[in-house]
mmCIF file of N, CA and C in Angstrom:
data_model
loop_
_atom_site.group_PDB
_atom_site.id
_atom_site.type_symbol
_atom_site.label_atom_id
_atom_site.label_comp_id
_atom_site.label_asym_id
_atom_site.label_seq_id
_atom_site.Cartn_x
_atom_site.Cartn_y
_atom_site.Cartn_z
ATOM 1 N N MET A 1 7.843 -10.063 -12.833
ATOM 2 C CA MET A 1 7.982 -8.627 -12.943
ATOM 3 C C MET A 1 8.869 -8.335 -14.147
ATOM 4 N N THR A 2 8.424 -7.443 -14.976
ATOM 5 C CA THR A 2 9.150 -7.164 -16.202
ATOM 6 C C THR A 2 10.316 -6.213 -15.958
ATOM 7 N N ALA A 3 11.267 -6.242 -16.885
ATOM 8 C CA ALA A 3 12.463 -5.401 -16.779
ATOM 9 C C ALA A 3 12.099 -3.920 -16.786
ATOM 10 N N ASP A 4 11.072 -3.538 -17.559
ATOM 11 C CA ASP A 4 10.714 -2.116 -17.597
ATOM 12 C C ASP A 4 10.152 -1.638 -16.263
ATOM 13 N N ILE A 5 9.455 -2.501 -15.544
ATOM 14 C CA ILE A 5 8.947 -2.138 -14.217
ATOM 15 C C ILE A 5 10.110 -2.028 -13.232
ATOM 16 N N ILE A 6 11.032 -2.970 -13.284
ATOM 17 C CA ILE A 6 12.209 -2.906 -12.410
ATOM 18 C C ILE A 6 12.993 -1.628 -12.687
ATOM 19 N N TYR A 7 13.166 -1.303 -13.963
ATOM 20 C CA TYR A 7 13.870 -0.072 -14.331
ATOM 21 C C TYR A 7 13.122 1.158 -13.801
ATOM 22 N N SER A 8 11.809 1.209 -14.002
ATOM 23 C CA SER A 8 11.007 2.353 -13.549
ATOM 24 C C SER A 8 11.127 2.549 -12.041
ATOM 25 N N ILE A 9 11.064 1.461 -11.305
ATOM 26 C CA ILE A 9 11.156 1.540 -9.850
ATOM 27 C C ILE A 9 12.558 1.985 -9.429
ATOM 28 N N GLY A 10 13.577 1.431 -10.061
ATOM 29 C CA GLY A 10 14.954 1.833 -9.752
ATOM 30 C C GLY A 10 15.192 3.309 -10.027
ATOM 31 N N ALA A 11 14.699 3.785 -11.151
ATOM 32 C CA ALA A 11 14.857 5.198 -11.498
ATOM 33 C C ALA A 11 14.127 6.090 -10.494
ATOM 34 N N GLU A 12 12.953 5.676 -10.080
ATOM 35 C CA GLU A 12 12.204 6.456 -9.094
ATOM 36 C C GLU A 12 12.920 6.484 -7.749
ATOM 37 N N ARG A 13 13.506 5.364 -7.359
ATOM 38 C CA ARG A 13 14.249 5.336 -6.085
ATOM 39 C C ARG A 13 15.443 6.289 -6.141
ATOM 40 N N ILE A 14 16.133 6.347 -7.259
ATOM 41 C CA ILE A 14 17.246 7.290 -7.412
ATOM 42 C C ILE A 14 16.727 8.716 -7.285
ATOM 43 N N ARG A 15 15.616 9.011 -7.946
ATOM 44 C CA ARG A 15 15.019 10.346 -7.883
ATOM 45 C C ARG A 15 14.642 10.712 -6.446
ATOM 46 N N GLN A 16 14.052 9.761 -5.731
ATOM 47 C CA GLN A 16 13.669 10.004 -4.338
ATOM 48 C C GLN A 16 14.889 10.308 -3.473
ATOM 49 N N ASP A 17 15.937 9.521 -3.635
ATOM 50 C CA ASP A 17 17.152 9.733 -2.839
ATOM 51 C C ASP A 17 17.768 11.097 -3.107
ATOM 52 N N GLU A 18 17.716 11.538 -4.356
ATOM 53 C CA GLU A 18 18.270 12.845 -4.703
ATOM 54 C C GLU A 18 17.407 13.979 -4.157
ATOM 55 N N LYS A 19 16.102 13.825 -4.258
ATOM 56 C CA LYS A 19 15.190 14.891 -3.837
ATOM 57 C C LYS A 19 15.031 14.950 -2.320
ATOM 58 N N HIS A 20 15.004 13.779 -1.680
ATOM 59 C CA HIS A 20 14.781 13.692 -0.226
ATOM 60 C C HIS A 20 15.845 12.767 0.383
ATOM 61 N N PRO A 21 17.089 13.240 0.500
ATOM 62 C CA PRO A 21 18.152 12.342 0.976
ATOM 63 C C PRO A 21 18.019 11.931 2.447
ATOM 64 N N LYS A 22 17.364 12.731 3.247
ATOM 65 C CA LYS A 22 17.216 12.422 4.668
ATOM 66 C C LYS A 22 15.955 11.582 4.885
ATOM 67 N N LEU A 23 16.099 10.442 5.540
ATOM 68 C CA LEU A 23 14.955 9.570 5.792
ATOM 69 C C LEU A 23 14.052 10.167 6.869
ATOM 70 N N PRO A 24 12.754 9.886 6.798
ATOM 71 C CA PRO A 24 11.857 10.352 7.858
ATOM 72 C C PRO A 24 12.286 9.802 9.222
ATOM 73 N N ARG A 25 12.026 10.558 10.238
ATOM 74 C CA ARG A 25 12.405 10.157 11.600
ATOM 75 C C ARG A 25 11.424 9.144 12.191
ATOM 76 N N TYR A 26 10.174 9.208 11.779
ATOM 77 C CA TYR A 26 9.130 8.391 12.404
ATOM 78 C C TYR A 26 8.408 7.509 11.382
ATOM 79 N N ILE A 27 7.913 6.379 11.848
ATOM 80 C CA ILE A 27 6.933 5.602 11.083
ATOM 81 C C ILE A 27 5.593 6.348 11.184
ATOM 82 N N LEU A 28 5.178 6.669 12.395
ATOM 83 C CA LEU A 28 4.006 7.507 12.651
ATOM 84 C C LEU A 28 4.451 8.635 13.572
ATOM 85 N N HIS A 29 4.215 9.860 13.177
ATOM 86 C CA HIS A 29 4.613 10.989 14.015
ATOM 87 C C HIS A 29 3.858 10.924 15.347
ATOM 88 N N PRO A 30 4.542 11.152 16.458
ATOM 89 C CA PRO A 30 3.904 10.972 17.769
ATOM 90 C C PRO A 30 2.738 11.916 18.061
ATOM 91 N N THR A 31 2.662 13.061 17.381
ATOM 92 C CA THR A 31 1.540 13.961 17.652
ATOM 93 C C THR A 31 0.664 14.245 16.436
ATOM 94 N N ASP A 32 1.200 14.092 15.231
ATOM 95 C CA ASP A 32 0.471 14.530 14.041
ATOM 96 C C ASP A 32 -0.236 13.424 13.261
ATOM 97 N N ASP A 33 0.143 12.197 13.440
ATOM 98 C CA ASP A 33 -0.424 11.093 12.665
ATOM 99 C C ASP A 33 -1.407 10.280 13.510
ATOM 100 N N PRO A 34 -2.290 9.524 12.838
ATOM 101 C CA PRO A 34 -3.200 8.653 13.597
ATOM 102 C C PRO A 34 -2.420 7.633 14.427
ATOM 103 N N ARG A 35 -3.053 7.106 15.430
ATOM 104 C CA ARG A 35 -2.448 6.101 16.308
ATOM 105 C C ARG A 35 -2.526 4.716 15.652
ATOM 106 N N PRO A 36 -1.620 3.814 16.023
ATOM 107 C CA PRO A 36 -1.700 2.447 15.482
ATOM 108 C C PRO A 36 -3.059 1.789 15.720
ATOM 109 N N SER A 37 -3.699 2.091 16.853
ATOM 110 C CA SER A 37 -5.015 1.499 17.131
ATOM 111 C C SER A 37 -6.054 1.951 16.104
ATOM 112 N N GLN A 38 -5.916 3.176 15.602
ATOM 113 C CA GLN A 38 -6.839 3.653 14.571
ATOM 114 C C GLN A 38 -6.629 2.881 13.270
ATOM 115 N N PHE A 39 -5.366 2.610 12.953
ATOM 116 C CA PHE A 39 -5.084 1.825 11.753
ATOM 117 C C PHE A 39 -5.566 0.386 11.919
ATOM 118 N N LYS A 40 -5.448 -0.143 13.127
ATOM 119 C CA LYS A 40 -5.922 -1.511 13.368
ATOM 120 C C LYS A 40 -7.433 -1.598 13.128
ATOM 121 N N PHE A 41 -8.168 -0.618 13.626
ATOM 122 C CA PHE A 41 -9.611 -0.577 13.392
ATOM 123 C C PHE A 41 -9.912 -0.477 11.902
ATOM 124 N N SER A 42 -9.188 0.404 11.207
ATOM 125 C CA SER A 42 -9.366 0.566 9.765
ATOM 126 C C SER A 42 -9.059 -0.734 9.037
ATOM 127 N N LYS A 43 -7.977 -1.411 9.448
ATOM 128 C CA LYS A 43 -7.590 -2.679 8.825
ATOM 129 C C LYS A 43 -8.704 -3.709 8.966
ATOM 130 N N GLU A 44 -9.221 -3.867 10.169
ATOM 131 C CA GLU A 44 -10.263 -4.868 10.410
ATOM 132 C C GLU A 44 -11.537 -4.548 9.627
ATOM 133 N N THR A 45 -11.898 -3.283 9.588
ATOM 134 C CA THR A 45 -13.082 -2.858 8.843
ATOM 135 C C THR A 45 -12.898 -3.104 7.352
ATOM 136 N N GLN A 46 -11.737 -2.687 6.824
ATOM 137 C CA GLN A 46 -11.477 -2.836 5.389
ATOM 138 C C GLN A 46 -11.370 -4.301 4.993
ATOM 139 N N GLN A 47 -10.793 -5.150 5.857
ATOM 140 C CA GLN A 47 -10.707 -6.588 5.556
ATOM 141 C C GLN A 47 -12.099 -7.171 5.342
ATOM 142 N N LYS A 48 -13.025 -6.823 6.223
ATOM 143 C CA LYS A 48 -14.390 -7.344 6.096
ATOM 144 C C LYS A 48 -15.039 -6.839 4.808
ATOM 145 N N ILE A 49 -14.890 -5.563 4.531
ATOM 146 C CA ILE A 49 -15.460 -4.994 3.299
ATOM 147 C C ILE A 49 -14.860 -5.694 2.080
ATOM 148 N N ASN A 50 -13.532 -5.837 2.070
ATOM 149 C CA ASN A 50 -12.867 -6.474 0.919
ATOM 150 C C ASN A 50 -13.313 -7.917 0.741
ATOM 151 N N ASP A 51 -13.387 -8.664 1.839
ATOM 152 C CA ASP A 51 -13.815 -10.061 1.750
ATOM 153 C C ASP A 51 -15.228 -10.166 1.188
ATOM 154 N N ASP A 52 -16.120 -9.322 1.679
ATOM 155 C CA ASP A 52 -17.506 -9.342 1.197
ATOM 156 C C ASP A 52 -17.587 -8.951 -0.280
ATOM 157 N N ARG A 53 -16.858 -7.911 -0.664
ATOM 158 C CA ARG A 53 -16.905 -7.464 -2.057
ATOM 159 C C ARG A 53 -16.248 -8.466 -2.998
ATOM 160 N N GLU A 54 -15.180 -9.107 -2.536
ATOM 161 C CA GLU A 54 -14.516 -10.091 -3.396
ATOM 162 C C GLU A 54 -15.449 -11.263 -3.701
ATOM 163 N N LYS A 55 -16.231 -11.692 -2.717
ATOM 164 C CA LYS A 55 -17.194 -12.777 -2.940
ATOM 165 C C LYS A 55 -18.183 -12.422 -4.042
ATOM 166 N N GLU A 56 -18.461 -11.126 -4.169
ATOM 167 C CA GLU A 56 -19.408 -10.649 -5.184
ATOM 168 C C GLU A 56 -18.711 -10.211 -6.472
ATOM 169 N N GLY A 57 -17.367 -10.321 -6.511
ATOM 170 C CA GLY A 57 -16.615 -9.871 -7.671
ATOM 171 C C GLY A 57 -16.602 -8.358 -7.805
ATOM 172 N N GLU A 58 -16.733 -7.650 -6.698
ATOM 173 C CA GLU A 58 -16.868 -6.192 -6.707
ATOM 174 C C GLU A 58 -15.779 -5.479 -5.912
ATOM 175 N N HIS A 59 -14.680 -6.133 -5.624
ATOM 176 C CA HIS A 59 -13.641 -5.481 -4.821
ATOM 177 C C HIS A 59 -12.825 -4.514 -5.671
ATOM 178 N N SER A 60 -12.070 -3.641 -4.994
ATOM 179 C CA SER A 60 -11.340 -2.586 -5.698
ATOM 180 C C SER A 60 -9.874 -2.577 -5.280
ATOM 181 N N TRP A 61 -9.059 -2.045 -6.171
ATOM 182 C CA TRP A 61 -7.644 -1.859 -5.844
ATOM 183 C C TRP A 61 -7.507 -0.938 -4.635
ATOM 184 N N TYR A 62 -8.313 0.110 -4.595
ATOM 185 C CA TYR A 62 -8.254 1.037 -3.466
ATOM 186 C C TYR A 62 -8.523 0.308 -2.154
ATOM 187 N N GLY A 63 -9.569 -0.489 -2.124
ATOM 188 C CA GLY A 63 -9.904 -1.200 -0.892
ATOM 189 C C GLY A 63 -8.777 -2.106 -0.431
ATOM 190 N N ILE A 64 -8.182 -2.831 -1.379
ATOM 191 C CA ILE A 64 -7.089 -3.740 -1.024
ATOM 192 C C ILE A 64 -5.878 -2.937 -0.557
ATOM 193 N N MET A 65 -5.545 -1.855 -1.259
ATOM 194 C CA MET A 65 -4.399 -1.036 -0.850
ATOM 195 C C MET A 65 -4.647 -0.358 0.492
ATOM 196 N N ASN A 66 -5.871 0.069 0.710
ATOM 197 C CA ASN A 66 -6.223 0.685 1.986
ATOM 198 C C ASN A 66 -6.004 -0.316 3.128
ATOM 199 N N GLU A 67 -6.412 -1.554 2.906
ATOM 200 C CA GLU A 67 -6.189 -2.604 3.899
ATOM 201 C C GLU A 67 -4.688 -2.818 4.118
ATOM 202 N N GLU A 68 -3.925 -2.899 3.037
ATOM 203 C CA GLU A 68 -2.473 -3.104 3.158
ATOM 204 C C GLU A 68 -1.810 -1.951 3.909
ATOM 205 N N ASP A 69 -2.195 -0.720 3.595
ATOM 206 C CA ASP A 69 -1.620 0.429 4.289
ATOM 207 C C ASP A 69 -1.951 0.392 5.783
ATOM 208 N N ALA A 70 -3.178 0.035 6.111
ATOM 209 C CA ALA A 70 -3.563 -0.068 7.521
ATOM 210 C C ALA A 70 -2.759 -1.162 8.219
ATOM 211 N N GLU A 71 -2.472 -2.260 7.509
ATOM 212 C CA GLU A 71 -1.651 -3.323 8.095
ATOM 213 C C GLU A 71 -0.226 -2.839 8.352
ATOM 214 N N ILE A 72 0.309 -2.032 7.441
ATOM 215 C CA ILE A 72 1.652 -1.479 7.642
ATOM 216 C C ILE A 72 1.692 -0.645 8.913
ATOM 217 N N PHE A 73 0.752 0.275 9.040
ATOM 218 C CA PHE A 73 0.815 1.241 10.135
ATOM 219 C C PHE A 73 0.228 0.737 11.449
ATOM 220 N N SER A 74 -0.243 -0.499 11.464
ATOM 221 C CA SER A 74 -0.643 -1.114 12.733
ATOM 222 C C SER A 74 0.309 -2.248 13.117
ATOM 223 N N ALA A 75 1.374 -2.425 12.353
ATOM 224 C CA ALA A 75 2.362 -3.471 12.674
ATOM 225 C C ALA A 75 2.949 -3.236 14.059
ATOM 226 N N GLU A 76 3.179 -4.321 14.775
ATOM 227 C CA GLU A 76 3.673 -4.211 16.147
ATOM 228 C C GLU A 76 5.126 -4.638 16.304
ATOM 229 N N THR A 77 5.701 -5.265 15.276
ATOM 230 C CA THR A 77 7.110 -5.680 15.346
ATOM 231 C C THR A 77 7.800 -5.318 14.028
ATOM 232 N N ILE A 78 9.120 -5.275 14.080
ATOM 233 C CA ILE A 78 9.901 -5.016 12.864
ATOM 234 C C ILE A 78 9.635 -6.114 11.831
ATOM 235 N N GLU A 79 9.542 -7.355 12.275
ATOM 236 C CA GLU A 79 9.287 -8.473 11.356
ATOM 237 C C GLU A 79 7.920 -8.337 10.683
ATOM 238 N N GLU A 80 6.931 -7.954 11.459
ATOM 239 C CA GLU A 80 5.588 -7.766 10.903
ATOM 240 C C GLU A 80 5.582 -6.588 9.922
ATOM 241 N N LEU A 81 6.254 -5.505 10.268
ATOM 242 C CA LEU A 81 6.350 -4.352 9.375
ATOM 243 C C LEU A 81 7.044 -4.742 8.078
ATOM 244 N N ASP A 82 8.122 -5.502 8.173
ATOM 245 C CA ASP A 82 8.845 -5.972 6.995
ATOM 246 C C ASP A 82 7.917 -6.774 6.083
ATOM 247 N N ALA A 83 7.203 -7.732 6.656
ATOM 248 C CA ALA A 83 6.301 -8.584 5.868
ATOM 249 C C ALA A 83 5.189 -7.761 5.221
ATOM 250 N N GLU A 84 4.635 -6.815 5.956
ATOM 251 C CA GLU A 84 3.550 -5.992 5.406
ATOM 252 C C GLU A 84 4.043 -5.074 4.299
ATOM 253 N N LEU A 85 5.259 -4.549 4.440
ATOM 254 C CA LEU A 85 5.820 -3.714 3.376
ATOM 255 C C LEU A 85 6.019 -4.524 2.096
ATOM 256 N N VAL A 86 6.530 -5.745 2.236
ATOM 257 C CA VAL A 86 6.722 -6.606 1.061
ATOM 258 C C VAL A 86 5.373 -6.881 0.390
ATOM 259 N N GLN A 87 4.352 -7.204 1.183
ATOM 260 C CA GLN A 87 3.029 -7.461 0.612
ATOM 261 C C GLN A 87 2.486 -6.230 -0.106
ATOM 262 N N SER A 88 2.657 -5.069 0.502
ATOM 263 C CA SER A 88 2.163 -3.832 -0.095
ATOM 264 C C SER A 88 2.890 -3.509 -1.394
ATOM 265 N N ILE A 89 4.193 -3.665 -1.404
ATOM 266 C CA ILE A 89 4.971 -3.409 -2.622
ATOM 267 C C ILE A 89 4.561 -4.384 -3.720
ATOM 268 N N ALA A 90 4.415 -5.657 -3.371
ATOM 269 C CA ALA A 90 4.017 -6.664 -4.360
ATOM 270 C C ALA A 90 2.642 -6.343 -4.948
ATOM 271 N N LEU A 91 1.727 -5.884 -4.112
ATOM 272 C CA LEU A 91 0.396 -5.515 -4.594
ATOM 273 C C LEU A 91 0.479 -4.355 -5.580
ATOM 274 N N ARG A 92 1.277 -3.370 -5.266
ATOM 275 C CA ARG A 92 1.409 -2.210 -6.144
ATOM 276 C C ARG A 92 2.087 -2.589 -7.460
ATOM 277 N N VAL A 93 3.057 -3.496 -7.397
ATOM 278 C CA VAL A 93 3.682 -3.990 -8.630
ATOM 279 C C VAL A 93 2.641 -4.757 -9.449
ATOM 280 N N ARG A 94 1.805 -5.541 -8.785
ATOM 281 C CA ARG A 94 0.751 -6.277 -9.498
ATOM 282 C C ARG A 94 -0.186 -5.316 -10.219
ATOM 283 N N LEU A 95 -0.571 -4.225 -9.557
ATOM 284 C CA LEU A 95 -1.417 -3.223 -10.202
ATOM 285 C C LEU A 95 -0.692 -2.587 -11.379
ATOM 286 N N LEU A 96 0.572 -2.259 -11.219
ATOM 287 C CA LEU A 96 1.343 -1.652 -12.306
ATOM 288 C C LEU A 96 1.450 -2.608 -13.491
ATOM 289 N N GLU A 97 1.685 -3.892 -13.222
ATOM 290 C CA GLU A 97 1.728 -4.888 -14.300
ATOM 291 C C GLU A 97 0.384 -4.952 -15.030
ATOM 292 N N ALA A 98 -0.695 -4.999 -14.263
ATOM 293 C CA ALA A 98 -2.027 -5.062 -14.867
ATOM 294 C C ALA A 98 -2.303 -3.806 -15.691
ATOM 295 N N LEU A 99 -1.905 -2.663 -15.183
ATOM 296 C CA LEU A 99 -2.089 -1.402 -15.901
ATOM 297 C C LEU A 99 -1.323 -1.404 -17.218
ATOM 298 N N ARG A 100 -0.057 -1.796 -17.162
ATOM 299 C CA ARG A 100 0.773 -1.790 -18.370
ATOM 300 C C ARG A 100 0.364 -2.871 -19.367
ATOM 301 N N ASN A 101 -0.364 -3.877 -18.896
ATOM 302 C CA ASN A 101 -0.875 -4.922 -19.784
ATOM 303 C C ASN A 101 -2.289 -4.616 -20.274
ATOM 304 N N GLY A 102 -2.774 -3.410 -19.990
ATOM 305 C CA GLY A 102 -4.086 -2.999 -20.474
ATOM 306 C C GLY A 102 -5.254 -3.620 -19.757
ATOM 307 N N LEU A 103 -5.038 -4.144 -18.540
ATOM 308 C CA LEU A 103 -6.100 -4.819 -17.812
ATOM 309 C C LEU A 103 -6.799 -3.929 -16.792
ATOM 310 N N VAL A 104 -6.328 -2.695 -16.656
ATOM 311 C CA VAL A 104 -6.883 -1.763 -15.687
ATOM 312 C C VAL A 104 -7.161 -0.441 -16.382
ATOM 313 N N LYS A 105 -8.288 0.130 -16.047
ATOM 314 C CA LYS A 105 -8.651 1.443 -16.571
ATOM 315 C C LYS A 105 -8.880 2.381 -15.396
ATOM 316 N N ILE A 106 -8.797 3.653 -15.645
ATOM 317 C CA ILE A 106 -8.970 4.650 -14.591
ATOM 318 C C ILE A 106 -10.418 4.734 -14.127
ATOM 319 N N ASN A 107 -11.356 4.671 -15.062
ATOM 320 C CA ASN A 107 -12.759 4.828 -14.662
ATOM 321 C C ASN A 107 -13.269 3.559 -13.992
ATOM 322 N N SER A 108 -14.365 3.691 -13.295
ATOM 323 C CA SER A 108 -14.908 2.563 -12.532
ATOM 324 C C SER A 108 -15.771 1.637 -13.372
ATOM 325 N N LYS A 109 -16.060 2.008 -14.585
ATOM 326 C CA LYS A 109 -16.928 1.191 -15.439
ATOM 327 C C LYS A 109 -16.078 0.292 -16.330
ATOM 328 N N GLN A 110 -15.470 -0.709 -15.721
ATOM 329 C CA GLN A 110 -14.595 -1.619 -16.463
ATOM 330 C C GLN A 110 -15.416 -2.733 -16.979
#
């Protein structure tokens, strides 16, 4: 991870703390957000789609991130949530590195 990415992330965290100093009360709101079982279904579905597309060289950042997000919100223990957050952050840093190295474009015709 490059120093400019570390700096960018650090600066954003400072901005977040200043703008939203109070942490959210819930991981998933008890009445307004989907249930963990819904995320589990999404995770399993997206994993299969991603695996199939990767075999064909056709997978997407969105699909992988969607799977990671579903894994976060279907975690059943603090340890599992911790591990999934680290994986998700690492994936997003990987995308940012690829973007800054000119390996990713916005359009789908790469």
